[in-house]
Coordinates of C-alpha atoms in Angstrom, one line a residue:
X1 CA 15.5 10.6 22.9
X2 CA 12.6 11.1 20.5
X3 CA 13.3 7.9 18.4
X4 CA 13.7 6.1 21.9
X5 CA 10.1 6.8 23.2
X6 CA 8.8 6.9 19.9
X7 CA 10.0 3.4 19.8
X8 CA 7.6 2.2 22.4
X9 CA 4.8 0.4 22.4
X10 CA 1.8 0.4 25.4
X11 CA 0.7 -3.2 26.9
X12 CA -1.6 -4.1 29.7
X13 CA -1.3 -6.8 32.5
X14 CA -4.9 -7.4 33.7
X15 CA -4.3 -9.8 37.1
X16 CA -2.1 -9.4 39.9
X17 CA 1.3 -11.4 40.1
X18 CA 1.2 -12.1 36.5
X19 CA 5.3 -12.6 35.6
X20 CA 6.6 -9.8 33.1
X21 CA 9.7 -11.1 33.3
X22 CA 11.4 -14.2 34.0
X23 CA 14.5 -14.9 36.4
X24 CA 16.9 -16.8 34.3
X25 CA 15.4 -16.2 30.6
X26 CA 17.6 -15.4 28.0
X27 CA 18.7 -11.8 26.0
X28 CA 21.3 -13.2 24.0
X29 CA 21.3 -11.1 20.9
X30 CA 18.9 -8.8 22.1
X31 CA 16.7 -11.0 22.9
X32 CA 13.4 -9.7 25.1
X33 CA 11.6 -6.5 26.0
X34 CA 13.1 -3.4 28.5
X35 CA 10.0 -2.1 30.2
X36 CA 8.8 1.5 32.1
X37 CA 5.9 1.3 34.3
X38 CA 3.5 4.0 33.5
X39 CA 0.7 3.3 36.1
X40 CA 0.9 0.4 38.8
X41 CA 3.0 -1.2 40.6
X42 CA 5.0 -4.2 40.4
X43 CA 7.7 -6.7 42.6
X44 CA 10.9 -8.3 42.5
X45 CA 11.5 -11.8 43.2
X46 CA 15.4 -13.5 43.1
X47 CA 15.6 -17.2 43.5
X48 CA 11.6 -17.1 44.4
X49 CA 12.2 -14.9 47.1
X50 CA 10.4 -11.5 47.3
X51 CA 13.3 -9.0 47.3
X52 CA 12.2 -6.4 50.7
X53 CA 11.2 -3.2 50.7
X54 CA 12.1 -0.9 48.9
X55 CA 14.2 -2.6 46.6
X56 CA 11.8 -5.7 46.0
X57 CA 8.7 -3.0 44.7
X58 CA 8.8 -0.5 41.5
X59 CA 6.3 1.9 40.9
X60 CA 5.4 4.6 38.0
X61 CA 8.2 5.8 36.0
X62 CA 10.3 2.9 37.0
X63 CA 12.4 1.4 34.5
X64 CA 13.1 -2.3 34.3
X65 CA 15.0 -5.2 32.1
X66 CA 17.2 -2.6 30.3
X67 CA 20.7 -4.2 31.9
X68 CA 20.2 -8.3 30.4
X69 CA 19.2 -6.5 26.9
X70 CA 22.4 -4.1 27.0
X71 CA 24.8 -7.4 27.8
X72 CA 22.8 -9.8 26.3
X73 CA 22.8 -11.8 29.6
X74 CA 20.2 -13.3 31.6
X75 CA 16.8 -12.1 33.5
X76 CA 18.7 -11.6 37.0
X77 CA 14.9 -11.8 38.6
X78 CA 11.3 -11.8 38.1
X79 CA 9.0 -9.1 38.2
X80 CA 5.5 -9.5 39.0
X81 CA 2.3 -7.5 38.8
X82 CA 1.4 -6.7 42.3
X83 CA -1.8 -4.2 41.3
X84 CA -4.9 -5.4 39.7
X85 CA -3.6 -3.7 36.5
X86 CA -0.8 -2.7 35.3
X87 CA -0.3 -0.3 32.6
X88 CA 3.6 -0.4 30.8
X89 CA 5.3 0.6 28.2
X90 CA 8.2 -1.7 26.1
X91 CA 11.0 -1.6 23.6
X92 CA 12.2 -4.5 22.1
X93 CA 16.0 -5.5 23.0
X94 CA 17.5 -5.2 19.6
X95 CA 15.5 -1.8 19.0
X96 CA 16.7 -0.5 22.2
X97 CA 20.8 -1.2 21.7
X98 CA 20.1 0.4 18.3
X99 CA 18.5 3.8 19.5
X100 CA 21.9 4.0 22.1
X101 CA 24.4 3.1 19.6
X102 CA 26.3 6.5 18.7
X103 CA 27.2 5.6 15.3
X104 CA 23.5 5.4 14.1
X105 CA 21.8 7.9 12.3
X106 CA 18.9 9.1 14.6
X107 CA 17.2 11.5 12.4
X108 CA 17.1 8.3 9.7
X109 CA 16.3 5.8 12.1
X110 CA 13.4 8.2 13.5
X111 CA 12.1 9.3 9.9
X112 CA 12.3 5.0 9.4
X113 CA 10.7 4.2 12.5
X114 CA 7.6 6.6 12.0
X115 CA 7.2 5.2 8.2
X116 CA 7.5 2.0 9.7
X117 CA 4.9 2.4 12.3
X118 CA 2.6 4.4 9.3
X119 CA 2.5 0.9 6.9
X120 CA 2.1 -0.8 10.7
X121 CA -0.7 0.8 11.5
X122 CA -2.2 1.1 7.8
X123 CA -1.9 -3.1 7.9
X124 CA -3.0 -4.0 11.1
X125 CA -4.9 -1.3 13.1
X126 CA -8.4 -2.0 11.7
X127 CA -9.7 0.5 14.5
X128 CA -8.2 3.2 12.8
X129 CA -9.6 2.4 9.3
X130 CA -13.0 1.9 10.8
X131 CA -13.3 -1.8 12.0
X132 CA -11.9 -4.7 10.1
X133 CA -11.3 -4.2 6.6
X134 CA -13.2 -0.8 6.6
X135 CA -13.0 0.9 3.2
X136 CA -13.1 0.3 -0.3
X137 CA -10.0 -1.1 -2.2
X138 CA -10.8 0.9 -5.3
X139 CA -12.6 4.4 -5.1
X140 CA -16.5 4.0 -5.5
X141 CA -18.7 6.2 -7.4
X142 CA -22.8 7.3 -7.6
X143 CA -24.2 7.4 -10.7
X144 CA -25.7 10.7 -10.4
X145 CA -24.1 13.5 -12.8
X146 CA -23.9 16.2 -10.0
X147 CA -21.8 13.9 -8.2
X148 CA -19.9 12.9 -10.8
X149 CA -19.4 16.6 -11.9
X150 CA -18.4 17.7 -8.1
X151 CA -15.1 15.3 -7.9
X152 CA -12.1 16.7 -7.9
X153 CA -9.2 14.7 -5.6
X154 CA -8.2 11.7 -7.4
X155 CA -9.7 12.5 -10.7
X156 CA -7.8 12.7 -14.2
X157 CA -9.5 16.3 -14.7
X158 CA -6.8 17.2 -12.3
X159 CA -4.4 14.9 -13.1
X160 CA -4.5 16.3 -16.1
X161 CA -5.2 19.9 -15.4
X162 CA -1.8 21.7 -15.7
X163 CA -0.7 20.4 -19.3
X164 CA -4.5 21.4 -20.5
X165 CA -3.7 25.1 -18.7
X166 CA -0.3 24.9 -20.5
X167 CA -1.1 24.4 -23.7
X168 CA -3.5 27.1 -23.8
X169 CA -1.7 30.0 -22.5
X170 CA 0.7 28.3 -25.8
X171 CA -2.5 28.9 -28.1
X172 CA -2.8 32.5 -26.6
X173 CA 0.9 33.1 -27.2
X174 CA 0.7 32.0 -30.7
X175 CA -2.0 34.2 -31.6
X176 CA -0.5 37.0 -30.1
X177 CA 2.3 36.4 -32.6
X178 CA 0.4 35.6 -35.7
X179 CA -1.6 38.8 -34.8
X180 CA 1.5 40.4 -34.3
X181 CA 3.1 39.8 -37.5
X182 CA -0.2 40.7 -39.7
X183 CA -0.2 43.9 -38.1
X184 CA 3.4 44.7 -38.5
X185 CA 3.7 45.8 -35.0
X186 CA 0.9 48.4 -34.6
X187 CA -0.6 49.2 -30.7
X188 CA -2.2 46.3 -30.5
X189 CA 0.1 45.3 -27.6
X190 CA -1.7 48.5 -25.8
X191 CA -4.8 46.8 -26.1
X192 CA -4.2 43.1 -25.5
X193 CA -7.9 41.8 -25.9
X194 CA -7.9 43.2 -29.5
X195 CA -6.2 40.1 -30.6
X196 CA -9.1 37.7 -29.5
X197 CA -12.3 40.0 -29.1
X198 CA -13.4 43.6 -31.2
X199 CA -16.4 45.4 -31.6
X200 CA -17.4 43.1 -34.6
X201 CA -16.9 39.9 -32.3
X202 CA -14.4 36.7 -32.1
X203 CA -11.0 37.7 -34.1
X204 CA -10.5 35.5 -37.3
X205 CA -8.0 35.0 -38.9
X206 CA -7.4 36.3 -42.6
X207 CA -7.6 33.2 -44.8
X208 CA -6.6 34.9 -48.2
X209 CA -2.8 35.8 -45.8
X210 CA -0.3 33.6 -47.1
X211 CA 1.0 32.6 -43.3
X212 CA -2.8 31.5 -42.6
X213 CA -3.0 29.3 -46.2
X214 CA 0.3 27.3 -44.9
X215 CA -1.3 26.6 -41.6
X216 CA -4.1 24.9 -43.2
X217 CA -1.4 22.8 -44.9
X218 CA -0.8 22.0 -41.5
X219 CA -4.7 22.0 -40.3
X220 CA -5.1 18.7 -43.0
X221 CA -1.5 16.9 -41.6
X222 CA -2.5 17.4 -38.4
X223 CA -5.9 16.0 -39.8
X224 CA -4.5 12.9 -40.4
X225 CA -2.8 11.7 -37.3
X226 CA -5.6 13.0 -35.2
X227 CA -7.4 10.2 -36.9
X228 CA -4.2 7.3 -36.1
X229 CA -3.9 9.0 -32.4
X230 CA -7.4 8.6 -31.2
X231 CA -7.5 4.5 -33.0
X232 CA -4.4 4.3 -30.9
X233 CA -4.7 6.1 -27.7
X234 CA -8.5 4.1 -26.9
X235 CA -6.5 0.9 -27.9
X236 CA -4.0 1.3 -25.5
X237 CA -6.7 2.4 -23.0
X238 CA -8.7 -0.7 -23.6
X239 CA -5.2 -2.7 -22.9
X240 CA -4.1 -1.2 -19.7
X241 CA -7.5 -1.4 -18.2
X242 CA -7.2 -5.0 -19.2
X243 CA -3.9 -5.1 -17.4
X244 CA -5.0 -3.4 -14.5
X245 CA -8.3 -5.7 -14.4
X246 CA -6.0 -8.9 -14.6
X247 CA -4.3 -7.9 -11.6
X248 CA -6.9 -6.8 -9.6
X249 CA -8.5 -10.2 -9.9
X250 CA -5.5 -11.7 -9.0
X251 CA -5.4 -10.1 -6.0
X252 CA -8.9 -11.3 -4.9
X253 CA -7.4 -14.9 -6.4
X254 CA -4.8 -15.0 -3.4
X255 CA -7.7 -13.8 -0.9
X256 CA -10.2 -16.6 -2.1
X257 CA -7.4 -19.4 -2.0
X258 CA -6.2 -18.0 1.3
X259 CA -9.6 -18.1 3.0
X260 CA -10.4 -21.4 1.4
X261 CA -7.1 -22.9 3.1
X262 CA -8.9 -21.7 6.3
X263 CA -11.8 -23.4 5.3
X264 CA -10.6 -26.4 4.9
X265 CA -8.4 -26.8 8.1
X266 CA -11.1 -24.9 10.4
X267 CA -13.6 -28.2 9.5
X268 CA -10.9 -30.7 9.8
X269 CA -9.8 -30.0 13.3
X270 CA -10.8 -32.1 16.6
X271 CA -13.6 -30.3 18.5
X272 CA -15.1 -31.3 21.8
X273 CA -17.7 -33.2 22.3
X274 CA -20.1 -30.0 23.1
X275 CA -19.1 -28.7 19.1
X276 CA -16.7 -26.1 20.5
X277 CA -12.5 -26.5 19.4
X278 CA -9.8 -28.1 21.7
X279 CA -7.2 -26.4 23.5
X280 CA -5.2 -27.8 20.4
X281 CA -7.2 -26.7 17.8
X282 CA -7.5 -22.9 18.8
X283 CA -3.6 -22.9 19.4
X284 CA -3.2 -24.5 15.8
X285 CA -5.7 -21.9 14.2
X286 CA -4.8 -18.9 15.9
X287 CA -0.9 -20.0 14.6
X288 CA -1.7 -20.6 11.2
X289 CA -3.6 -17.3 11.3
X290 CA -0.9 -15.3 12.5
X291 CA 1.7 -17.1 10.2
X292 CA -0.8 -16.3 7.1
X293 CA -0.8 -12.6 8.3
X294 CA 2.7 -12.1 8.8
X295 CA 3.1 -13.9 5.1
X296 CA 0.4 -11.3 3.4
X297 CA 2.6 -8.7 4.9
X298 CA 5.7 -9.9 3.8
X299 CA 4.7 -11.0 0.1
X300 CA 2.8 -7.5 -0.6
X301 CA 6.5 -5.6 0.7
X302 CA 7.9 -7.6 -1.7
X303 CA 5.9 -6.1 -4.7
X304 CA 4.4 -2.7 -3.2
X305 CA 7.1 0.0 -2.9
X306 CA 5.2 1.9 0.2
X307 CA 5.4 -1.5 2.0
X308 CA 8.8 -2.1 1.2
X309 CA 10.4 -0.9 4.3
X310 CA 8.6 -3.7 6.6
X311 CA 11.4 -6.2 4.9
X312 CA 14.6 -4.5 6.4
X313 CA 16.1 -5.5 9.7
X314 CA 14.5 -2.4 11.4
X315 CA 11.0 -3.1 9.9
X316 CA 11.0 -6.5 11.0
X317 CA 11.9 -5.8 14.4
X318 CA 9.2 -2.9 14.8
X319 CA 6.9 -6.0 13.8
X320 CA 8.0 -7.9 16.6
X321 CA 8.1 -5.3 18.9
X322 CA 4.6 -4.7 18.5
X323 CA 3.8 -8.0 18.8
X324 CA 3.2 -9.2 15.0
X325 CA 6.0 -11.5 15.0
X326 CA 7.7 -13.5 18.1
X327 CA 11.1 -13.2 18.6
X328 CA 11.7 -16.9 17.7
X329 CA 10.2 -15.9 14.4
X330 CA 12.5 -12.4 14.1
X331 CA 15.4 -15.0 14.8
X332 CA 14.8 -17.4 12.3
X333 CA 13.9 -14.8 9.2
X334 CA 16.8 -12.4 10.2
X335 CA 19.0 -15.6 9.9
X336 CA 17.5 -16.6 6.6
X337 CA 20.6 -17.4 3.9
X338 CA 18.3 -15.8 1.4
X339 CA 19.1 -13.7 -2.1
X340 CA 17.1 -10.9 -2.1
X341 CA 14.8 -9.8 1.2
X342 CA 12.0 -10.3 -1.2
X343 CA 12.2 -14.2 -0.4
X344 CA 10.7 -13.3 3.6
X345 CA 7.5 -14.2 2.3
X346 CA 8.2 -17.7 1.5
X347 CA 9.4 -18.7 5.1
X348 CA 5.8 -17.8 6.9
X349 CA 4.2 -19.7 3.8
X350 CA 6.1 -22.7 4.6
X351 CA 5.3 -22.7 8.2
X352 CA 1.4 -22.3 7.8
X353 CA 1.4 -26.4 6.1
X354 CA 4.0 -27.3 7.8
X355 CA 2.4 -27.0 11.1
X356 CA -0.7 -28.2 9.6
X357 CA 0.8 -31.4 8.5
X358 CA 2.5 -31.8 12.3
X359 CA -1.2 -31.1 13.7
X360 CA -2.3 -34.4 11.6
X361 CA 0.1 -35.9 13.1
X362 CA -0.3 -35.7 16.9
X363 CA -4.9 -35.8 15.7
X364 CA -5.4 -32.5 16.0
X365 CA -5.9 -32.2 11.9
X366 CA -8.1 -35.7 10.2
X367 CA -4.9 -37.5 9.1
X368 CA -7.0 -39.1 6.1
X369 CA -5.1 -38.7 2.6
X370 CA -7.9 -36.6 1.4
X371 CA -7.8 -33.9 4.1
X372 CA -3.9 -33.9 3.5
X373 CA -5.0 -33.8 -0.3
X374 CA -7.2 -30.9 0.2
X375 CA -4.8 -28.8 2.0
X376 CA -2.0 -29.2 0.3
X377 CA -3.9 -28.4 -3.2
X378 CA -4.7 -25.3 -1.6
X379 CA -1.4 -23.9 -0.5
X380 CA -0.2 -24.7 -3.9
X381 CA -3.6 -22.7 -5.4
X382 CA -2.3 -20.0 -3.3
X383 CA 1.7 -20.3 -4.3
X384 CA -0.3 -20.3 -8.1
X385 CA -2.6 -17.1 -7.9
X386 CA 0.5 -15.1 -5.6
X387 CA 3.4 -15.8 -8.0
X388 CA 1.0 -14.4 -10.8
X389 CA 1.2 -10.9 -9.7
X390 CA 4.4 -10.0 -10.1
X391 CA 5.1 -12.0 -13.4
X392 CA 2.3 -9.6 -14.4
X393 CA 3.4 -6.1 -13.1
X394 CA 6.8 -6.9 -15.1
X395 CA 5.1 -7.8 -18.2
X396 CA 3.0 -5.1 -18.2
X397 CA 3.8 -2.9 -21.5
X398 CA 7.0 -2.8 -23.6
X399 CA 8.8 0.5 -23.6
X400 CA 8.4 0.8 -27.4
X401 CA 4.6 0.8 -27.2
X402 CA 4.1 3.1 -24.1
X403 CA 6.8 5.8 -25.7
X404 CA 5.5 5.6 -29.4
X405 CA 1.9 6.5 -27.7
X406 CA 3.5 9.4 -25.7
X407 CA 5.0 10.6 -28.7
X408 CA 2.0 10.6 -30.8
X409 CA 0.2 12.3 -28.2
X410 CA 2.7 14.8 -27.4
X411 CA 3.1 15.8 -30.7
X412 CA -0.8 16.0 -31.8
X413 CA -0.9 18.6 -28.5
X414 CA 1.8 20.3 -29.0
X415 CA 0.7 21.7 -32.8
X416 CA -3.0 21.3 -31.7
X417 CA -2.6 25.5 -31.5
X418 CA -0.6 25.7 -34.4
X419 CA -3.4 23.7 -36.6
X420 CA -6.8 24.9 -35.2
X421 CA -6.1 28.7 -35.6
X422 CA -6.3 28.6 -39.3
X423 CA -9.8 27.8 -38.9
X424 CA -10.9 28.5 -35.3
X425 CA -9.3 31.7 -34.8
X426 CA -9.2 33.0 -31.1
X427 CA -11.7 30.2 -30.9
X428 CA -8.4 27.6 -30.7
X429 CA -7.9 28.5 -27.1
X430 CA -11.3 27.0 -26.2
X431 CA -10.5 24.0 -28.6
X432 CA -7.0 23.5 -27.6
X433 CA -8.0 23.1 -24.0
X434 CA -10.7 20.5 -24.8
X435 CA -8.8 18.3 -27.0
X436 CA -5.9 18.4 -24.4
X437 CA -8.0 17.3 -21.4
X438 CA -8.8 14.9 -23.7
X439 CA -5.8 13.4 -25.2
X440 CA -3.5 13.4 -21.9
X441 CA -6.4 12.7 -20.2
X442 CA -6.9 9.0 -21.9
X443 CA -2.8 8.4 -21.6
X444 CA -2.7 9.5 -17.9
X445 CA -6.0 7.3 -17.3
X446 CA -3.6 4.3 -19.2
X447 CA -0.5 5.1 -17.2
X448 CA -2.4 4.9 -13.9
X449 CA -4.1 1.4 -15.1
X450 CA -0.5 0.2 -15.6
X451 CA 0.4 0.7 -12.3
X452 CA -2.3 -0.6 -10.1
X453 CA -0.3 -0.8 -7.3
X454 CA 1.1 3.3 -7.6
X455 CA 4.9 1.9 -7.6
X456 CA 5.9 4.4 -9.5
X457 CA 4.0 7.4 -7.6
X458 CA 3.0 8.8 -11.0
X459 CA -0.2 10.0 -9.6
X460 CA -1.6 11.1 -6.1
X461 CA -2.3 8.9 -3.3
X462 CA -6.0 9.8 -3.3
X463 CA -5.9 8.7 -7.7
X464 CA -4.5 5.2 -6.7
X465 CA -7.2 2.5 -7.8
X466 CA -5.9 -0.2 -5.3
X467 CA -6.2 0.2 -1.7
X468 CA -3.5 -2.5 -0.6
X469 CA -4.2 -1.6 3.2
X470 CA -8.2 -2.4 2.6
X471 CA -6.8 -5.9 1.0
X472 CA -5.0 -6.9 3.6
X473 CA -6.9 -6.0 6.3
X474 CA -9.9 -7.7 5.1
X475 CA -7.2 -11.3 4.7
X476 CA -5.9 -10.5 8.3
X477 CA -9.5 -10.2 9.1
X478 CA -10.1 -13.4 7.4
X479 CA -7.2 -15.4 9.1
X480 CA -10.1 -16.0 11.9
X481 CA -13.2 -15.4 10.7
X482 CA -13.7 -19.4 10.2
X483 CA -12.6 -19.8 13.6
X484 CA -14.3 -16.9 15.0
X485 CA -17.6 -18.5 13.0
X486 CA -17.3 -22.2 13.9
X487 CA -16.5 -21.7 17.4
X488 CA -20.0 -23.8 18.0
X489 CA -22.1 -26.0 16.0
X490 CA -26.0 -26.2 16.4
X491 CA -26.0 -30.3 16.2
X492 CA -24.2 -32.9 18.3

């Protein structure tokens, strides 16, 4: 019952004897909506005949459609809005045989349905996110040092925190032993804080003790690769933030070429003879729109694990039940002979010139060669610049590179305790905790800059430089913004 009415979605009819549902329409393979009537009230007409009182009139609460979706038949009659407004509430057909069938697993399909409706409502619902295309796609800063200083969420200080706290409770424990053995066992362990602090300051270690002599031997080695690691470690830095720059600026790429397809076709379409667009140019813009939004969703759940789930049956229905997709459109791409789900993306893509080309055919579009010129350079711009990011995100590191830096890393750590007491004394602690921050700190900056897009959810959602919902919500933003802006010209 909980992934039933979770399942449905609110809509508003705003004039009286507007038709929710047709007499005669199909719901072959749960086809069409089954609908409740929160506030309102509605009537029945059969063969264009209002049905008498009380059977011909449904009020609040009143559940209606739910018999053609469970047989897949036909409407049997039409309902029509017989208030001003009418407030209801509907399930798309397929959706709604799903939540009934027994066999399913409810508790999955209601922990699916609410991620679904989470990467939904990320991707579309600008309202949410503070109008369209509210926030920033990577985290801003102030230059100020008090600011700077007073992060903590999303920082690598944190990120980093718990193997700087480790290593230095290992420093303390490995003074505690060196201390032990010099003193061959003696009360010290009574009084703990004799091993770092006495009345004649910061404990030092004995340098003429044949133990402390050898861990200088160690001090120089360690020395040494200190010097390789840091040469290393910025390198690889300065690689991955190249990387993670690269596709960044693809991602704007595919924005820029998207919004310049809309350019192009928003000044090539027939307008009236006042400036404004024809009938036929809004319907083709507000199409082309709504296929380009449907494709940005698609192609980022092909690359972004957190959007994946919008490319299984269940995700694309949720899309259609909410009104992203129409049901011819949920027909066609569930019936799509494709070999991996990943290939959704290309089917909107296709459909965006493809109507384009059509509208230059029946003179909505200029038919000249070099509109059709223009247009079709730009969807191939934008099949360029897409197909880019993920032939990046594979190529982004060899395995031997990334684990010979971890090792050498991990290693200069680990006997970072080992190597400063000779010299440092209690002191290490402090030391070991700095160059720690440090050195993990650089690789976990690296490892984040290799995965822009937080696939592998190595870090904290709040750490993640790329804001994919921001991105696309600016590009679904964009899908009408040239229509939206050219609506009316200032010249005849």
């Amino acid at each position: 019952l909980v992934a039933l009415i979770d399942a449905f979605e609110k809509c508003n009819a705003t004039t009286r004897k507007q038709v929710i549902v047709q007499q005669g329409d199909s719901c072959d393979d749960g086809g069409g909506y089954v609908y409740i009537i929160a506030e309102g009230e509605c009537s029945v007409e059969v063969d264009g005949h209002v049905v008498p009182h009380p059977f011909g009139s449904m009020g609040s609460g009143e559940i209606f459609g739910e018999l053609s979706v469970l047989y897949s038949g036909t409407r049997s009659a039409t309902i029509l809005t017989e208030s001003e407004s009418v407030t209801l509430f509907r399930i798309f057909g397929d959706t709604f045989k799903e939540i009934l069938d027994p066999r399913r697993n409810v508790a999955y399909d209601l922990e699916t349905m609410q991620e679904i409706d989470g990467v939904i409502n990320e991707l579309w619902d600008c309202n949410k996110y503070g109008g369209r295309g509210a926030g920033d796609i990577i985290p801003q800063y102030k230059p100020e040092r008090i600011w700077l200083w007073s992060q903590w969420c999303g920082t690598i200080v944190k990120l980093s925190l718990r193997a700087t706290v480790g290593n230095m409770l290992f420093c303390v424990g490995f003074i505690v032993l060196v201390q032990e053995t010099q003193n061959g066992g003696t009360d010290f362990h009574n009084h703990p804080i004799q091993y770092f602090w006495t009345a004649d300051g910061i404990v030092l270690p004995d340098k003429n003790l044949p133990c402390v002599q050898d861990l200088f031997l160690i001090r120089k080695i360690w020395g040494y690769q200190q010097t390789l690691t840091i040469f290393i470690l910025t390198f690889f830095v300065n690689q991955a933030f190249g990387f993670w720059k690269g596709v960044y600026c693809e991602c704007r790429n595919v924005q820029s070429n998207l919004d310049g397809y809309f350019l192009t076709l928003s000044t090539n379409v027939k307008r009236n003879d006042d400036g404004s667009f024809t009938e036929e140019s809004a319907k083709l813009l507000e199409d082309v729109g709504q296929y380009s939004r449907l494709w940005h969703a698609l192609f980022w759940a092909s690359i972004a694990k957190r959007f994946r789930v919008l490319q299984t049956d269940l995700g694309l229905q949720r899309m259609a039940s909410r009104g992203l997709l129409t049901q011819t459109q949920l027909e066609i791409l569930q019936g799509l002979e494709l070999s991996t789900s990943d290939q959704l993306k290309l089917a909107p893509l296709q459909w965006m010139l493809v109507r384009s080309i059509r509208a230059m055919d029946d003179g909505v579009v200029a038919g000249d060669t070099a509109t059709k010129g223009m247009l079709l350079k730009g969807m191939n711009k934008l099949r360029g610049s897409y197909t880019k990011i993920p032939n990046k995100l594979a190529g982004r590191m060899p395995l031997a590179y990334t684990q010979f830096v971890q090792i050498l890393v991990d290693t200069l750590v680990l006997m970072s305790p080992i190597a400063l007491y000779a010299e440092l004394g209690a002191y290490s602690v402090i030391a070991v905790g700095i160059i720690t921050l440090f050195y993990t700190g650089l690789l976990n900056l690296a490892k984040i800059f290799l995965d822009p897009l937080n696939n592998e959810n190595y870090c904290e959602e709040d750490a993640n430089f790329m804001d994919l919902g921001v991105l696309i919500r600016e590009s679904n933003d964009a899908s009408t913004q040239w229509k939206r802006a050219g609506e009316r010209l200032p010249f005849d």
